[in-house]
PDB file of C-alpha atoms and ligand atoms in Angstrom:
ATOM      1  CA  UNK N   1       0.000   0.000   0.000  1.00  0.00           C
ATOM      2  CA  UNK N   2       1.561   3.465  -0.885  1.00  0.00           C
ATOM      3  CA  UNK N   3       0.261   6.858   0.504  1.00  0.00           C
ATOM      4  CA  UNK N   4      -2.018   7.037  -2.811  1.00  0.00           C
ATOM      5  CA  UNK N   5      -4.032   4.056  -2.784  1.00  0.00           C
ATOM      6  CA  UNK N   6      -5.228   5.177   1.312  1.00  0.00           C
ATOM      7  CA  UNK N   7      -8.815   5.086   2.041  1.00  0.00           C
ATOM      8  CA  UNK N   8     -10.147   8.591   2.799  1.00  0.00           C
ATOM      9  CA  UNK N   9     -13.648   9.608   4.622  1.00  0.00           C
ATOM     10  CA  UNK N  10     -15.595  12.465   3.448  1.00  0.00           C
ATOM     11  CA  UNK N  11     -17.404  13.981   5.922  1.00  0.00           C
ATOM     12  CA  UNK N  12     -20.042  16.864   4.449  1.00  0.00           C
ATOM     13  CA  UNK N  13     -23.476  17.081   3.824  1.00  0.00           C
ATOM     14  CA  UNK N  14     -23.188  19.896   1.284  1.00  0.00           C
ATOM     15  CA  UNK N  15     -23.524  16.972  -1.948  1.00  0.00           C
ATOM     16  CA  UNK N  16     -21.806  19.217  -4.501  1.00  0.00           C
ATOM     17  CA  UNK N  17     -18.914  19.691  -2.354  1.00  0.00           C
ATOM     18  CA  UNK N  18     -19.058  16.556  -1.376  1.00  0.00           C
ATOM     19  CA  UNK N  19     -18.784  15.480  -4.956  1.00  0.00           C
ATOM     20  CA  UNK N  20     -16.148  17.502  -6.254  1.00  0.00           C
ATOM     21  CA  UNK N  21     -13.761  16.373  -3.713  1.00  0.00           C
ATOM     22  CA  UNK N  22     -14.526  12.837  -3.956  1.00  0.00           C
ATOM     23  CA  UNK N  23     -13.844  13.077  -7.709  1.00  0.00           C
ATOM     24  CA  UNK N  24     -10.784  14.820  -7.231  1.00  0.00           C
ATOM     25  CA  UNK N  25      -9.331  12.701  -4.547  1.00  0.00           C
ATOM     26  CA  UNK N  26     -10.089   9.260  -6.618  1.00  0.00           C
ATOM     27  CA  UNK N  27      -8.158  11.053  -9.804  1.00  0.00           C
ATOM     28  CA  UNK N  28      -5.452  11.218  -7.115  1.00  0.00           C
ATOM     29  CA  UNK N  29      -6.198   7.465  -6.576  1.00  0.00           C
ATOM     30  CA  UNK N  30      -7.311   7.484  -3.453  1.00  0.00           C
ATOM     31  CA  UNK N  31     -10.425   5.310  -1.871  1.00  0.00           C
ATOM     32  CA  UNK N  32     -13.450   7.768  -1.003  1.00  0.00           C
ATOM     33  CA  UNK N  33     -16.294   7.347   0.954  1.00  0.00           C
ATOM     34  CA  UNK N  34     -18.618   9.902   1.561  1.00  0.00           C
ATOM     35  CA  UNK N  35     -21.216  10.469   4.728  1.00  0.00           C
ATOM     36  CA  UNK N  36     -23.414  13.117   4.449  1.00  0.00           C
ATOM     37  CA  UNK N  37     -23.914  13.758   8.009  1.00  0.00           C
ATOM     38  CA  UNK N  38     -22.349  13.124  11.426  1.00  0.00           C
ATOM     39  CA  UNK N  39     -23.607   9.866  12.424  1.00  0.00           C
ATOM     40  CA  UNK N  40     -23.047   8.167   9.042  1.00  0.00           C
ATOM     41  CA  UNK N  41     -19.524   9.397   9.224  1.00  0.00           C
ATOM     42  CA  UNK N  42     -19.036   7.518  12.763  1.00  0.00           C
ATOM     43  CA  UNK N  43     -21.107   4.899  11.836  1.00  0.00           C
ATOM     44  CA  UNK N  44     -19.057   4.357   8.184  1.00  0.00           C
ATOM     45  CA  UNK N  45     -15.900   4.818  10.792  1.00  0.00           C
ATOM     46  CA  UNK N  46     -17.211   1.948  12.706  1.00  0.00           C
ATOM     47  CA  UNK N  47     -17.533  -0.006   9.605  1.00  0.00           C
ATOM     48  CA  UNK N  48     -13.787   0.570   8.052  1.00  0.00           C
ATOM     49  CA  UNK N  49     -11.067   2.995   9.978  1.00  0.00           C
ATOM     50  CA  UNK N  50     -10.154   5.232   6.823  1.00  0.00           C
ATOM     51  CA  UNK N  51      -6.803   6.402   7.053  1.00  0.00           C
ATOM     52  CA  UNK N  52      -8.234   9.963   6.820  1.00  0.00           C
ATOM     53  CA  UNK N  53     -10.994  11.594   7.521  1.00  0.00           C
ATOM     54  CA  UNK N  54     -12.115  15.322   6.577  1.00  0.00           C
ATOM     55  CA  UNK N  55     -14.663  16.346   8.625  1.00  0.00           C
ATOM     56  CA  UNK N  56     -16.708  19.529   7.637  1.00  0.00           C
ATOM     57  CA  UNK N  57     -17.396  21.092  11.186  1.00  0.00           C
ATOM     58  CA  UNK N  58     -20.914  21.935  10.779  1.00  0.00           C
ATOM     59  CA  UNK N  59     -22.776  18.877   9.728  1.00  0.00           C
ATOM     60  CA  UNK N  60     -26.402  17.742  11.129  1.00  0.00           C
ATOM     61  CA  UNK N  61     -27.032  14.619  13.331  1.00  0.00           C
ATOM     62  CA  UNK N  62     -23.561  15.056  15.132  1.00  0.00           C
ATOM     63  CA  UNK N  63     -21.927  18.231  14.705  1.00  0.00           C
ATOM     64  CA  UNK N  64     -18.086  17.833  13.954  1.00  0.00           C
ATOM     65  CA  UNK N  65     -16.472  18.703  17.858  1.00  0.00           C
ATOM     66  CA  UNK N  66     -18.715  15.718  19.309  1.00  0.00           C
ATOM     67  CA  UNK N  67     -16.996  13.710  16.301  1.00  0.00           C
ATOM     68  CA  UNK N  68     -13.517  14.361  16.862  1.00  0.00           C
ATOM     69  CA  UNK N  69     -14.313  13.691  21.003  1.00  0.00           C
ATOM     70  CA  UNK N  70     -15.710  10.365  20.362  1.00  0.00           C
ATOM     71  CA  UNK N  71     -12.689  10.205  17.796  1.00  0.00           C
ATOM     72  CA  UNK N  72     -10.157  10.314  20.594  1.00  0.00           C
ATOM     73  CA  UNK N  73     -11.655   8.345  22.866  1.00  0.00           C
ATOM     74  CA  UNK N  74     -11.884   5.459  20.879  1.00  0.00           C
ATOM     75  CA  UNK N  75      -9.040   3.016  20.681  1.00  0.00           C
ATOM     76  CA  UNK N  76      -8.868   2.343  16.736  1.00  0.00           C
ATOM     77  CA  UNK N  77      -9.297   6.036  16.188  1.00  0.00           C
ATOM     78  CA  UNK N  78      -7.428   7.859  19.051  1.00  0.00           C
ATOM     79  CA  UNK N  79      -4.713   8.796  15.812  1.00  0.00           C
ATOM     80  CA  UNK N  80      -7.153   8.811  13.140  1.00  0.00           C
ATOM     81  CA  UNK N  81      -6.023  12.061  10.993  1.00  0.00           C
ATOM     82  CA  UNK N  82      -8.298  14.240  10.525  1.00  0.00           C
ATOM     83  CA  UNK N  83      -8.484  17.358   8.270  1.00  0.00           C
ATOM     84  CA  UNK N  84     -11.509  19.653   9.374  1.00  0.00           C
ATOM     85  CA  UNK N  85     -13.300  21.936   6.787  1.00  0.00           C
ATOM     86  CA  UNK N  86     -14.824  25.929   8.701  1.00  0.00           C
ATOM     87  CA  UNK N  87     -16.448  28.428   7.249  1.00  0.00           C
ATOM     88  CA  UNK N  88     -14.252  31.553   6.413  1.00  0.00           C
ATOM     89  CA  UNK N  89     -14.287  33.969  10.138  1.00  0.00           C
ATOM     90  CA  UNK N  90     -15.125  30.924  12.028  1.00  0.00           C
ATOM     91  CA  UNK N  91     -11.453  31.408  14.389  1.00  0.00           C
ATOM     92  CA  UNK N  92     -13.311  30.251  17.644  1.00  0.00           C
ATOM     93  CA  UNK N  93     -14.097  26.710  15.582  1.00  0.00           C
ATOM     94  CA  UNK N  94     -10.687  26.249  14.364  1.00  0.00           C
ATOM     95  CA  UNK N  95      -9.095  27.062  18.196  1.00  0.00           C
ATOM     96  CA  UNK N  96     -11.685  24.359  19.502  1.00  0.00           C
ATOM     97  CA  UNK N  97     -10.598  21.909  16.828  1.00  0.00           C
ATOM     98  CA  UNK N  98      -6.886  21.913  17.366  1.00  0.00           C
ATOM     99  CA  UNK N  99      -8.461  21.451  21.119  1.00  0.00           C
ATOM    100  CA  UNK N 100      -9.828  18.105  20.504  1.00  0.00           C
ATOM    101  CA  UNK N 101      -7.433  16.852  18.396  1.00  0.00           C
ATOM    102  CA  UNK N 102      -7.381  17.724  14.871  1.00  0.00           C
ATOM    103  CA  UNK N 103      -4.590  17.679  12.736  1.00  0.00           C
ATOM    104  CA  UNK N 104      -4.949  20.513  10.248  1.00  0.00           C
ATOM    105  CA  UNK N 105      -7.988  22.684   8.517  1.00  0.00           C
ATOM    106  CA  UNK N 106      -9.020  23.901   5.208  1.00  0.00           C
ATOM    107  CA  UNK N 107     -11.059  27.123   4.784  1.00  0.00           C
ATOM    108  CA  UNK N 108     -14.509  27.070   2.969  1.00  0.00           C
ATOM    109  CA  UNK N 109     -14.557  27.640   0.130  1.00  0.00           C
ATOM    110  CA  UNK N 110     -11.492  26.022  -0.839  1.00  0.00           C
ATOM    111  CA  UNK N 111      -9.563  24.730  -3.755  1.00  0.00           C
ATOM    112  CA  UNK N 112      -9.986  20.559  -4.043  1.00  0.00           C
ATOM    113  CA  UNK N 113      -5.743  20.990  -5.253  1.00  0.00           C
ATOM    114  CA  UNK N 114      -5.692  22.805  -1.919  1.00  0.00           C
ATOM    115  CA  UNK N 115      -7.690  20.393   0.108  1.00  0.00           C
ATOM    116  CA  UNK N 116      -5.323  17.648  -1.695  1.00  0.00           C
ATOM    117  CA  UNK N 117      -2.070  18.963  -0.666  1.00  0.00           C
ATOM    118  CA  UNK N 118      -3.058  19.099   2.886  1.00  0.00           C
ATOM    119  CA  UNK N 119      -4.516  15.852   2.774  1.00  0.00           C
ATOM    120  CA  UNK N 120      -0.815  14.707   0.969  1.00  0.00           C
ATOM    121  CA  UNK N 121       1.063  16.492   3.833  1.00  0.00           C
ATOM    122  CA  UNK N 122      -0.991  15.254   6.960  1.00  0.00           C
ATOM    123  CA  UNK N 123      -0.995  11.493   5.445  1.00  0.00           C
ATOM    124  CA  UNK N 124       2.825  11.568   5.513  1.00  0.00           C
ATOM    125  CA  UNK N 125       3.151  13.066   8.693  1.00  0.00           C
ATOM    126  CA  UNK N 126       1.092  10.206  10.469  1.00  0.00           C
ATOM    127  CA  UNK N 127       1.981   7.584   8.311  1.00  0.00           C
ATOM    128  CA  UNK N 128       6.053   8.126   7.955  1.00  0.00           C
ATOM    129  CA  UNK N 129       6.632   4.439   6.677  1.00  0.00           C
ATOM    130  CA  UNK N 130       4.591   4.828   3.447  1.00  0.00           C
ATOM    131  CA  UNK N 131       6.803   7.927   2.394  1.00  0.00           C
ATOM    132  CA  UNK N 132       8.333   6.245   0.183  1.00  0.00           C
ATOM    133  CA  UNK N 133       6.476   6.631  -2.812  1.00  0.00           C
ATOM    134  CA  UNK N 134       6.890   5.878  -6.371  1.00  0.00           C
ATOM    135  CA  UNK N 135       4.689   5.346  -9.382  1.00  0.00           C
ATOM    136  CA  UNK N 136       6.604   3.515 -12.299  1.00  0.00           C
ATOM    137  CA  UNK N 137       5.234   3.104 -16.126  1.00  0.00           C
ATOM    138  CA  UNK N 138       6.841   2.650 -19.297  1.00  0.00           C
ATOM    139  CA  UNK N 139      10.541   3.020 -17.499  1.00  0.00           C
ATOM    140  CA  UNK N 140       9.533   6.104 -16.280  1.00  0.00           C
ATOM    141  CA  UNK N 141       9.846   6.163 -12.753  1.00  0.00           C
ATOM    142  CA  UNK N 142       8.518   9.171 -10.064  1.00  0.00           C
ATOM    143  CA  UNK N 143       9.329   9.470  -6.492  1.00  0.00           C
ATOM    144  CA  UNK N 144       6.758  11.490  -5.542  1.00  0.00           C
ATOM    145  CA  UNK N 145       8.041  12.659  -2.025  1.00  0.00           C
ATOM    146  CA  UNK N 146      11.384  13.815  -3.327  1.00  0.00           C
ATOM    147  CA  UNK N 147       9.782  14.563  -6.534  1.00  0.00           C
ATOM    148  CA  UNK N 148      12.386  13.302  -8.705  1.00  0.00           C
ATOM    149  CA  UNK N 149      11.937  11.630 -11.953  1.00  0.00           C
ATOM    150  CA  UNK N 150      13.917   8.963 -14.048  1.00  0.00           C
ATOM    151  CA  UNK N 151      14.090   7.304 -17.460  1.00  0.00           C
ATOM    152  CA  UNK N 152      15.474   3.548 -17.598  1.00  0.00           C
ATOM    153  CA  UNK N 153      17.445   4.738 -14.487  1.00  0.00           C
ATOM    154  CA  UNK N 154      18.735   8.092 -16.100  1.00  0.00           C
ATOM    155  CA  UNK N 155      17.754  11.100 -14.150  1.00  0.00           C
ATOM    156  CA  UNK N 156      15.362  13.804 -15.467  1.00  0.00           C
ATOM    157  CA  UNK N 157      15.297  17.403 -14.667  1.00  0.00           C
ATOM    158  CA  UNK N 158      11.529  18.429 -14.632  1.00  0.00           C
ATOM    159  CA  UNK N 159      10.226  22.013 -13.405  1.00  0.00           C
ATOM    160  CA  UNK N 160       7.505  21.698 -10.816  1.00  0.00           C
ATOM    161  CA  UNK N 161       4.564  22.188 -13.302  1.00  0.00           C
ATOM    162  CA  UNK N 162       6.037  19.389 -15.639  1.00  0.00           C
ATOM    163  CA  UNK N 163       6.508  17.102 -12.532  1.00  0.00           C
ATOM    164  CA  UNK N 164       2.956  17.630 -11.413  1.00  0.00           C
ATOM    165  CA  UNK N 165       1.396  16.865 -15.749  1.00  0.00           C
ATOM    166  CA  UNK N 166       3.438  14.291 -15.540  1.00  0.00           C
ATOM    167  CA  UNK N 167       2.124  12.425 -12.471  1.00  0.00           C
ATOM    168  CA  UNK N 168      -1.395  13.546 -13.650  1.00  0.00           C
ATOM    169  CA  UNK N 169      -0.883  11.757 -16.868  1.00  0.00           C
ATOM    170  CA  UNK N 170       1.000   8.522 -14.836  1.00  0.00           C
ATOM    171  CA  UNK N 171      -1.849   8.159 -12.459  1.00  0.00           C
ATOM    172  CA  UNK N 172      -4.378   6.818 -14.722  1.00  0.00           C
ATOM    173  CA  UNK N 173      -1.724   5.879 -17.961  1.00  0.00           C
ATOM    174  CA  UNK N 174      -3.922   5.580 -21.259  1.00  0.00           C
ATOM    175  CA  UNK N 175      -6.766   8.045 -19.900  1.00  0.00           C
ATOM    176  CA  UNK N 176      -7.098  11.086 -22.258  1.00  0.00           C
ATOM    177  CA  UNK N 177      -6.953  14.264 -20.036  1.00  0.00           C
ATOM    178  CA  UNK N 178      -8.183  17.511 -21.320  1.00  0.00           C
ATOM    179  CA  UNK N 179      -6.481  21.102 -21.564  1.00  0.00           C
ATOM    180  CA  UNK N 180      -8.694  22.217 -18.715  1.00  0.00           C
ATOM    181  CA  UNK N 181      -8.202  18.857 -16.262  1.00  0.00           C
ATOM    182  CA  UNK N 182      -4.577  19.392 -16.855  1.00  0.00           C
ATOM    183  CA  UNK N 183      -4.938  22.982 -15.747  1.00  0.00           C
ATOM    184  CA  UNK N 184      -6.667  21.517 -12.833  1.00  0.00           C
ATOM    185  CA  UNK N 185      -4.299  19.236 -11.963  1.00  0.00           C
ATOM    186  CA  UNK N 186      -0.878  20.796 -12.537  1.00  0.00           C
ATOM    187  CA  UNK N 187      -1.449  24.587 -12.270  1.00  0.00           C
ATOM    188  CA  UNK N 188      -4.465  23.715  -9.435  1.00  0.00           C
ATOM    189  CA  UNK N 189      -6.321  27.399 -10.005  1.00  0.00           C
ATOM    190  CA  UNK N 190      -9.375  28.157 -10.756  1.00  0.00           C
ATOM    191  CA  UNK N 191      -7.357  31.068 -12.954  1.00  0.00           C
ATOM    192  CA  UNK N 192      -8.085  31.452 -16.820  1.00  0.00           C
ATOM    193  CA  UNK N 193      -4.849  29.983 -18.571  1.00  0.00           C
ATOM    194  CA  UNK N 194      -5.058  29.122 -22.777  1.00  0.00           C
ATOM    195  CA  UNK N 195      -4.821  26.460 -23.344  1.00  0.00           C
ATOM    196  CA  UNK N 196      -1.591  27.215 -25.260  1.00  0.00           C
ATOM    197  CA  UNK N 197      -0.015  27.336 -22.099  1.00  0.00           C
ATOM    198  CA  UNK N 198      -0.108  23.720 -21.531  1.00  0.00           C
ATOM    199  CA  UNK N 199       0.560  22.650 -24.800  1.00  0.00           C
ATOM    200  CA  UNK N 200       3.949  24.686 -24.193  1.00  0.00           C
ATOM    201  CA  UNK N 201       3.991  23.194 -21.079  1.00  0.00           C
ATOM    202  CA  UNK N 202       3.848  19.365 -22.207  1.00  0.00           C
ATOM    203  CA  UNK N 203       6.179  20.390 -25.391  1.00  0.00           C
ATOM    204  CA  UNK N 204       8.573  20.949 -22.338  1.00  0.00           C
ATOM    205  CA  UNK N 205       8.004  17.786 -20.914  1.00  0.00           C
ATOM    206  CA  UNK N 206       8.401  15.420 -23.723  1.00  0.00           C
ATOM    207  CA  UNK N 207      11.545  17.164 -24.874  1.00  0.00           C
ATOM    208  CA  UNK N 208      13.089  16.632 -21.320  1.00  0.00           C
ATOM    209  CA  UNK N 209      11.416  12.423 -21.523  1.00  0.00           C
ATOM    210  CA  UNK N 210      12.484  11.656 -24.896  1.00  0.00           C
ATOM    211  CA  UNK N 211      16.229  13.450 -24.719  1.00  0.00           C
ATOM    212  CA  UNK N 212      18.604  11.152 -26.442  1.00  0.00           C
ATOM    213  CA  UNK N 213      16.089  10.111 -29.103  1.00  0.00           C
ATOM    214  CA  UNK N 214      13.702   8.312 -26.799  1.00  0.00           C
ATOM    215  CA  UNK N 215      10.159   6.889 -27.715  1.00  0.00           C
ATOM    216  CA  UNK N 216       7.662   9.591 -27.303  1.00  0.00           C
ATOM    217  CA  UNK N 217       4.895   7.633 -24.793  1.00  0.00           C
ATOM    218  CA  UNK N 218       2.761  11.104 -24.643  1.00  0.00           C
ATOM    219  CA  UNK N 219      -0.056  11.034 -27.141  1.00  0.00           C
ATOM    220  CA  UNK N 220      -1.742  14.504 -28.374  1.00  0.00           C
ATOM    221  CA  UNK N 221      -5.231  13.241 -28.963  1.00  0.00           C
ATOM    222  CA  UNK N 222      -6.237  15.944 -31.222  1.00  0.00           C
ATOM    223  CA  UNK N 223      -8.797  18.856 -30.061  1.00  0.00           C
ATOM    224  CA  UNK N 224      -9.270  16.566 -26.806  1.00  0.00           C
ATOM    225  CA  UNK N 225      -6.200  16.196 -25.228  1.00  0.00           C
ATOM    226  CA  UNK N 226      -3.088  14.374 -23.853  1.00  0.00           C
ATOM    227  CA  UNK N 227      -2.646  10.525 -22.767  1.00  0.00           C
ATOM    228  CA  UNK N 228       0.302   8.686 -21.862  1.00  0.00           C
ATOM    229  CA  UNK N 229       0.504   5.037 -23.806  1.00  0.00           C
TER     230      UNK N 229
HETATM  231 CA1  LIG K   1     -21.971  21.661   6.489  1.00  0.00          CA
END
């Protein structure tokens, strides 16, 4: 099991929010459930221990604080990490959360890359023997904690953006990803770029893949996208 393939519990009963950042995690290829209120979320808890839960504070049934207190009381979840989600001014909520336990918190409304990176950084933190992480395909090989990339063993030099297209494209290998998911997924704004920008962007990357006359495994799937095959 690597840091990727973790379980993750969704905890918020706003469905469109809920949605987006199941999506988002499971392109990240994690395992999402999703409760869309407070006693679901202990009772899925109950079911399976995710490996991380993000908890919105305000939910119905059982409001987040009682959550994280039967959290920590509980022997199979006294360490359970757990990422809350408050509403923008809400300081008192985030003081009473680091109070009972939590690990970190996002502010509503949020970016899902956001969300992701926190969820990245908190899973490492708690779970230090799974750091080593590294997804491999066509003898292309990423390390994503030290973000370093190699060829058939050669070392690559990739800029951050590249790094990040690259990884999108590894994750699912053969998936066509569009201009905008790219944007999504290797910028991670919500900020008008052309779409020129990535096809700069992956003109970059496949010179720094295929230096010394390499096969080209990035396919332009014309007025659609990229794929990796
Ligand atoms: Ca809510």
């Amino acid at each position: 099991m690597t840091l990727a393939t973790s379980y993750i519990l969704v905890a918020e009963d706003e469905r469109g929010q809920a949605e987006i950042l199941k999506y988002n995690l499971e392109e990240e290829g994690f395992r999402v459930g999703v409760a869309p209120d407070g006693q679901r979320a202990l009772d899925m808890i109950g079911e399976a221990v995710p490996d991380l839960l993000v908890l919105d504070w305000m939910l119905p049934e059982v409001s987040g604080i009682k959550i994280m207190k039967k959290l920590r009381s509980g022997s199979d979840t006294k360490t359970l990490p757990v990422i809350m989600l408050t509403a923008r001014g809400e300081e008192d909520d985030r003081l009473r959360g680091f109070e009972v336990g939590v690990d970190d918190y996002v502010v509503k409304p949020y970016l899902p890359s956001e969300l992701i990176a926190r969820v990245h950084a908190v899973l490492r933190r708690s779970r230090p023997e799974l750091e080593e992480e590294n997804i491999e395909y066509g003898g292309i090989e990423l390390d994503l904690t030290r973000m370093r990339v190699t060829r058939d063993g050669a070392p690559i030099d990739l800029a951050s953006t590249e790094f990040r297209l690259l990884r999108a494209l590894m994750s699912h290998p053969g998936r066509v990803y569009s201009r905008n998911r790219l944007i999504d997924l290797a910028w991670g704004s919500t900020t008008y770029l052309e779409d020129r920008t990535v096809d700069v962007a992956i003109k970059r990357l496949r010179s720094a893949l295929n230096e010394g006359g390499k096969a080209d495994l990035i396919r332009t799937v014309r007025s659609e996208g990229y794929a990796l095959e």
